[in-house]
Amino acid sequence: MKLLKKAAAGAATAGILAGGMLFTAAQPASAAVSCNWVVKYDGAWLPGYVSGSTVTRECQLAQGNDNEGVRQLQTTLKKCYGRSLDEDGVFGSLTKSALIYAQQKAFPNDSSQWDGIYGPNTRKGILHEATTSGCKRVN
């Protein structure tokens, strides 16, 4: 399973899997937390936030982030949008440009969405790497 391949030491995995199934907790009460991991949701791999028993897809990524959530976003941008990126987990200028490209495809008539920041609107608008094959849109 891809999530386990991405787990560094299993410490973060402990709060993610319950009986072999992925679970998601409610969105944290705080404003946009930084995505730091990969979560499985509705048949797709998404950047997510994991801390203890809190697991959510409601998180944000922007230039300067460096983690597994960024690596998943890069994988998605390569597979679903044909962008040429290293999947190194570092959100730099190339990742930002690739994300803006995806945002332009997802929101062709709303340039206010072309900010190069991955958050809830972008998550809902862009395609994501499917858990089986291909790409899909998720809520």
Backbone as numpy.savetxt, mean C-alpha at the origin, in Angstrom:
# Nx Ny Nz CAx CAy CAz Cx Cy Cz
3.03 -17.63 1.04 2.19 -16.45 1.04 3.07 -15.21 1.04
2.79 -14.25 0.21 3.64 -13.09 0.02 3.86 -12.32 1.32
2.83 -12.16 2.13 2.96 -11.41 3.36 4.04 -12.01 4.23
4.12 -13.34 4.29 5.13 -13.98 5.11 6.51 -13.79 4.51
6.62 -13.73 3.20 7.91 -13.48 2.57 8.41 -12.10 2.94
7.51 -11.17 3.15 7.91 -9.80 3.45 8.16 -9.59 4.94
7.77 -10.53 5.76 7.97 -10.38 7.20 9.44 -10.52 7.54
10.00 -9.56 8.22 11.42 -9.59 8.55 11.70 -10.64 9.60
11.03 -10.54 10.72 11.30 -11.49 11.78 10.03 -12.09 12.33
8.92 -11.84 11.85 7.71 -12.46 12.36 7.07 -11.68 13.48
7.76 -10.70 14.02 7.19 -9.93 15.12 5.95 -9.19 14.65
6.03 -8.56 13.51 4.87 -7.85 13.00 3.80 -8.82 12.51
4.20 -9.99 12.07 3.24 -10.96 11.56 2.31 -11.46 12.66
2.77 -11.47 13.88 1.98 -12.00 14.98 0.62 -11.31 15.10
0.56 -10.00 14.88 -0.70 -9.29 14.98 -1.51 -9.33 13.71
-0.98 -9.89 12.65 -1.66 -9.86 11.36 -2.47 -11.12 11.10
-1.92 -12.25 11.47 -2.58 -13.50 11.14 -3.26 -14.10 12.36
-4.46 -14.54 12.18 -5.19 -15.21 13.24 -5.76 -16.49 12.65
-5.26 -17.63 13.06 -5.71 -18.89 12.50 -5.45 -18.98 11.00
-4.37 -18.35 10.55 -4.03 -18.38 9.14 -4.81 -17.40 8.30
-5.68 -16.60 8.89 -6.48 -15.63 8.14 -6.05 -14.22 8.53
-6.05 -13.36 7.58 -5.73 -11.97 7.84 -6.95 -11.28 8.43
-6.75 -10.45 9.43 -7.85 -9.68 9.97 -7.49 -8.21 9.91
-8.49 -7.36 9.87 -8.24 -5.93 9.91 -9.00 -5.34 11.07
-8.36 -4.41 11.72 -8.98 -3.71 12.84 -9.52 -2.38 12.34
-10.25 -1.70 13.19 -10.80 -0.41 12.83 -9.68 0.60 12.62
-9.99 1.66 11.90 -9.02 2.72 11.65 -8.63 3.37 12.97
-7.33 3.65 13.15 -6.91 4.34 14.37 -7.59 5.69 14.46
-7.82 6.15 15.67 -8.49 7.42 15.89 -7.63 8.60 15.44
-6.31 8.43 15.46 -5.43 9.52 15.07 -5.51 9.79 13.58
-5.08 10.98 13.19 -5.06 11.35 11.77 -4.04 10.47 11.05
-4.06 10.50 9.76 -3.26 9.68 8.86 -1.96 9.15 9.45
-1.95 7.88 9.73 -0.73 7.22 10.18 0.03 6.77 8.95
1.33 6.63 9.08 2.15 6.21 7.97 2.04 4.71 7.76
1.76 4.29 6.53 1.74 2.86 6.20 3.13 2.31 6.51
3.19 1.14 7.13 4.48 0.57 7.48 4.61 -0.90 7.11
3.57 -1.48 6.52 3.58 -2.91 6.26 2.71 -3.22 5.05
2.47 -4.50 4.80 1.63 -4.96 3.70 0.45 -5.72 4.29
-0.76 -5.39 3.82 -1.94 -6.11 4.28 -2.68 -6.68 3.07
-3.35 -7.77 3.32 -4.20 -8.40 2.31 -5.62 -7.91 2.55
-6.25 -7.37 1.51 -7.61 -6.87 1.66 -8.35 -7.07 0.35
-9.49 -7.71 0.40 -10.38 -7.86 -0.75 -9.64 -8.39 -1.98
-8.75 -9.38 -1.76 -8.06 -10.01 -2.87 -6.90 -9.22 -3.44
-6.39 -8.26 -2.68 -5.26 -7.46 -3.17 -4.27 -7.22 -2.03
-3.02 -6.93 -2.41 -1.98 -6.55 -1.47 -1.92 -5.03 -1.43
-2.04 -4.48 -0.23 -2.06 -3.02 -0.08 -1.02 -2.58 0.95
-0.50 -1.35 0.80 0.25 -0.78 1.91 -0.71 -0.68 3.09
-0.24 -0.99 4.27 -1.09 -0.92 5.45 -0.30 -0.48 6.66
-1.01 -0.31 7.74 -0.40 0.07 9.02 -0.61 -1.07 9.99
0.46 -1.50 10.63 0.40 -2.58 11.61 1.15 -2.14 12.85
0.49 -2.25 13.99 1.11 -1.98 15.28 0.36 -2.78 16.33
1.02 -3.77 16.93 0.35 -4.63 17.89 -0.83 -5.32 17.24
-2.02 -5.15 17.80 -3.21 -5.79 17.24 -3.94 -4.87 16.25
-3.42 -3.67 16.02 -4.02 -2.75 15.07 -3.50 -3.03 13.67
-4.40 -3.34 12.76 -4.07 -3.58 11.37 -5.11 -2.83 10.55
-4.65 -1.92 9.68 -5.58 -1.15 8.88 -4.98 -0.80 7.52
-5.83 -0.57 6.57 -5.40 -0.10 5.26 -5.53 1.41 5.18
-6.06 2.04 6.21 -6.24 3.49 6.27 -4.95 4.14 6.76
-4.07 4.43 5.82 -2.78 5.01 6.17 -2.27 5.83 5.00
-1.11 6.44 5.17 -0.58 7.35 4.17 0.89 7.08 3.91
1.32 7.30 2.67 2.73 7.24 2.29 3.07 8.48 1.50
4.28 9.00 1.72 4.75 10.17 0.98 6.25 10.10 0.85
6.78 10.98 0.03 8.22 11.02 -0.18 8.92 11.13 1.18
9.94 10.30 1.35 10.68 10.26 2.61 10.41 8.99 3.41
9.25 8.34 3.17 8.98 7.08 3.86 9.91 5.99 3.34
10.23 5.03 4.21 11.15 3.94 3.86 10.71 2.72 4.65
9.90 1.84 4.01 9.40 0.67 4.72 8.72 -0.31 3.75
8.14 -1.36 4.30 7.49 -2.40 3.49 6.23 -1.89 2.79
5.55 -0.92 3.38 4.38 -0.33 2.71 4.78 0.34 1.40
5.92 1.04 1.42 6.43 1.68 0.21 6.80 0.60 -0.81
7.45 -0.45 -0.34 7.85 -1.53 -1.25 6.61 -2.11 -1.96
5.50 -2.28 -1.23 4.28 -2.80 -1.86 3.72 -1.80 -2.86
3.74 -0.52 -2.52 3.28 0.50 -3.46 4.13 0.45 -4.73
5.43 0.32 -4.59 6.31 0.23 -5.76 5.98 -0.99 -6.61
5.73 -2.12 -5.96 5.35 -3.33 -6.69 4.07 -3.09 -7.48
3.09 -2.47 -6.84 1.82 -2.15 -7.50 2.03 -1.22 -8.69
2.85 -0.19 -8.52 3.08 0.77 -9.60 3.80 0.11 -10.78
4.66 -0.86 -10.50 5.34 -1.59 -11.57 4.37 -2.52 -12.29
3.66 -3.34 -11.51 2.79 -4.37 -12.11 1.53 -3.80 -12.74
0.95 -2.81 -12.13 -0.35 -2.31 -12.60 -0.25 -1.10 -13.52
0.87 -0.40 -13.46 1.01 0.82 -14.27 2.26 0.83 -15.14
3.03 -0.26 -15.12 4.19 -0.37 -15.99 5.32 0.61 -15.69
5.35 1.13 -14.48 6.39 2.09 -14.11 7.69 1.34 -13.83
8.79 1.92 -14.18 10.12 1.33 -13.97 10.65 1.83 -12.62
10.56 0.97 -11.62 10.98 1.35 -10.26 11.76 0.21 -9.63
12.73 0.55 -8.81 13.34 -0.45 -7.93 12.37 -0.66 -6.79
12.16 -1.90 -6.40 11.29 -2.20 -5.26 12.18 -2.24 -4.02
12.65 -1.05 -3.63 13.61 -0.94 -2.53 12.98 -0.44 -1.23
11.71 -0.09 -1.26 11.04 0.38 -0.06 11.31 1.83 0.28
11.99 2.56 -0.60 12.32 3.97 -0.34 11.44 4.84 -1.24
10.64 5.69 -0.64 9.74 6.58 -1.38 10.52 7.83 -1.76
11.11 7.78 -2.94 11.88 8.90 -3.46 11.14 9.58 -4.59
11.87 10.39 -5.34 11.26 11.17 -6.41 10.70 10.29 -7.54
11.35 9.15 -7.83 10.83 8.26 -8.88 9.52 7.60 -8.46
9.43 7.21 -7.20 8.18 6.62 -6.69 7.08 7.67 -6.71
7.41 8.89 -6.31 6.41 9.97 -6.33 5.92 10.21 -7.74
6.82 10.28 -8.71 6.42 10.49 -10.11 5.55 9.34 -10.62
5.91 8.11 -10.26 5.12 6.95 -10.68 3.73 6.99 -10.04
3.64 7.43 -8.79 2.35 7.52 -8.12 1.50 8.62 -8.76
2.10 9.73 -9.10 1.34 10.79 -9.78 0.80 10.27 -11.10
1.58 9.49 -11.82 1.10 8.88 -13.06 -0.15 8.04 -12.79
-0.10 7.19 -11.76 -1.24 6.35 -11.41 -2.44 7.20 -10.99
-2.18 8.27 -10.24 -3.26 9.16 -9.82 -3.90 9.84 -11.04
-3.10 10.21 -12.03 -3.64 10.82 -13.24 -4.53 9.85 -13.99
-4.16 8.56 -13.99 -4.99 7.54 -14.64 -6.28 7.32 -13.84
-6.17 7.33 -12.52 -7.34 7.07 -11.66 -8.30 8.26 -11.60
-7.75 9.46 -11.67 -8.56 10.69 -11.52 -8.26 11.64 -12.68
-8.59 11.25 -13.92 -8.19 12.06 -15.08 -8.76 13.47 -15.11
-9.86 13.69 -14.43 -10.51 15.01 -14.47 -10.40 15.77 -13.15
-9.53 15.31 -12.25 -9.40 15.96 -10.95 -7.92 16.11 -10.58
-7.30 17.15 -11.09 -5.87 17.36 -10.85 -5.54 17.61 -9.39
-6.53 17.91 -8.56 -6.26 18.08 -7.13 -5.83 16.76 -6.48
-6.12 15.63 -7.15 -5.73 14.32 -6.62 -4.31 13.93 -7.03
-3.66 14.70 -7.88 -2.34 14.37 -8.40 -1.25 14.94 -7.51
-1.22 14.55 -6.26 -0.28 15.14 -5.29 0.92 14.26 -4.96
0.94 13.02 -5.46 2.07 12.14 -5.17 2.08 11.60 -3.75
0.93 11.66 -3.09 0.78 11.13 -1.73 -0.22 9.99 -1.78
0.15 8.86 -1.20 -0.74 7.70 -1.14 -1.56 7.81 0.14
-2.86 7.92 0.00 -3.77 7.98 1.13 -5.07 7.30 0.75
-6.12 7.45 1.55 -7.38 6.76 1.30 -7.98 7.00 -0.09
-7.96 8.24 -0.60 -8.53 8.49 -1.92 -7.73 7.79 -3.00
-6.42 7.88 -2.91 -5.58 7.21 -3.90 -5.76 5.70 -3.81
-5.81 5.16 -2.59 -6.01 3.72 -2.42 -7.28 3.26 -3.14
-8.34 4.02 -3.01 -9.61 3.64 -3.63 -9.59 3.85 -5.15
-8.78 4.77 -5.64 -8.79 5.11 -7.05 -7.87 4.28 -7.92
-6.70 3.90 -7.38 -5.73 3.19 -8.23 -5.95 1.68 -8.19
-5.35 1.02 -9.15 -5.32 -0.44 -9.16 -4.23 -0.93 -8.22
-4.43 -2.13 -7.66 -3.46 -2.74 -6.74 -3.11 -4.14 -7.22
-1.95 -4.60 -6.81 -1.53 -5.97 -7.12 -2.53 -6.94 -6.52
-3.12 -7.79 -7.34 -4.06 -8.80 -6.86 -3.30 -9.94 -6.21
-3.94 -10.62 -5.26 -3.28 -11.72 -4.56 -3.11 -12.94 -5.45
-3.92 -13.06 -6.48 -3.79 -14.21 -7.37 -2.93 -13.84 -8.58
-3.40 -12.95 -9.39 -2.62 -12.42 -10.52 -3.33 -11.18 -11.03
-2.59 -10.35 -11.72 -3.18 -9.15 -12.29 -3.32 -8.04 -11.26
-4.22 -7.12 -11.56 -4.43 -5.94 -10.74 -5.93 -5.73 -10.54
-6.27 -5.08 -9.44 -7.68 -4.82 -9.17 -7.84 -3.57 -8.33
-9.02 -3.00 -8.38 -9.36 -1.83 -7.57 -10.05 -2.31 -6.30
-9.74 -1.69 -5.18 -10.37 -2.05 -3.91 -10.87 -0.79 -3.22
-11.81 -0.95 -2.31 -12.32 0.19 -1.55 -11.49 0.50 -0.36
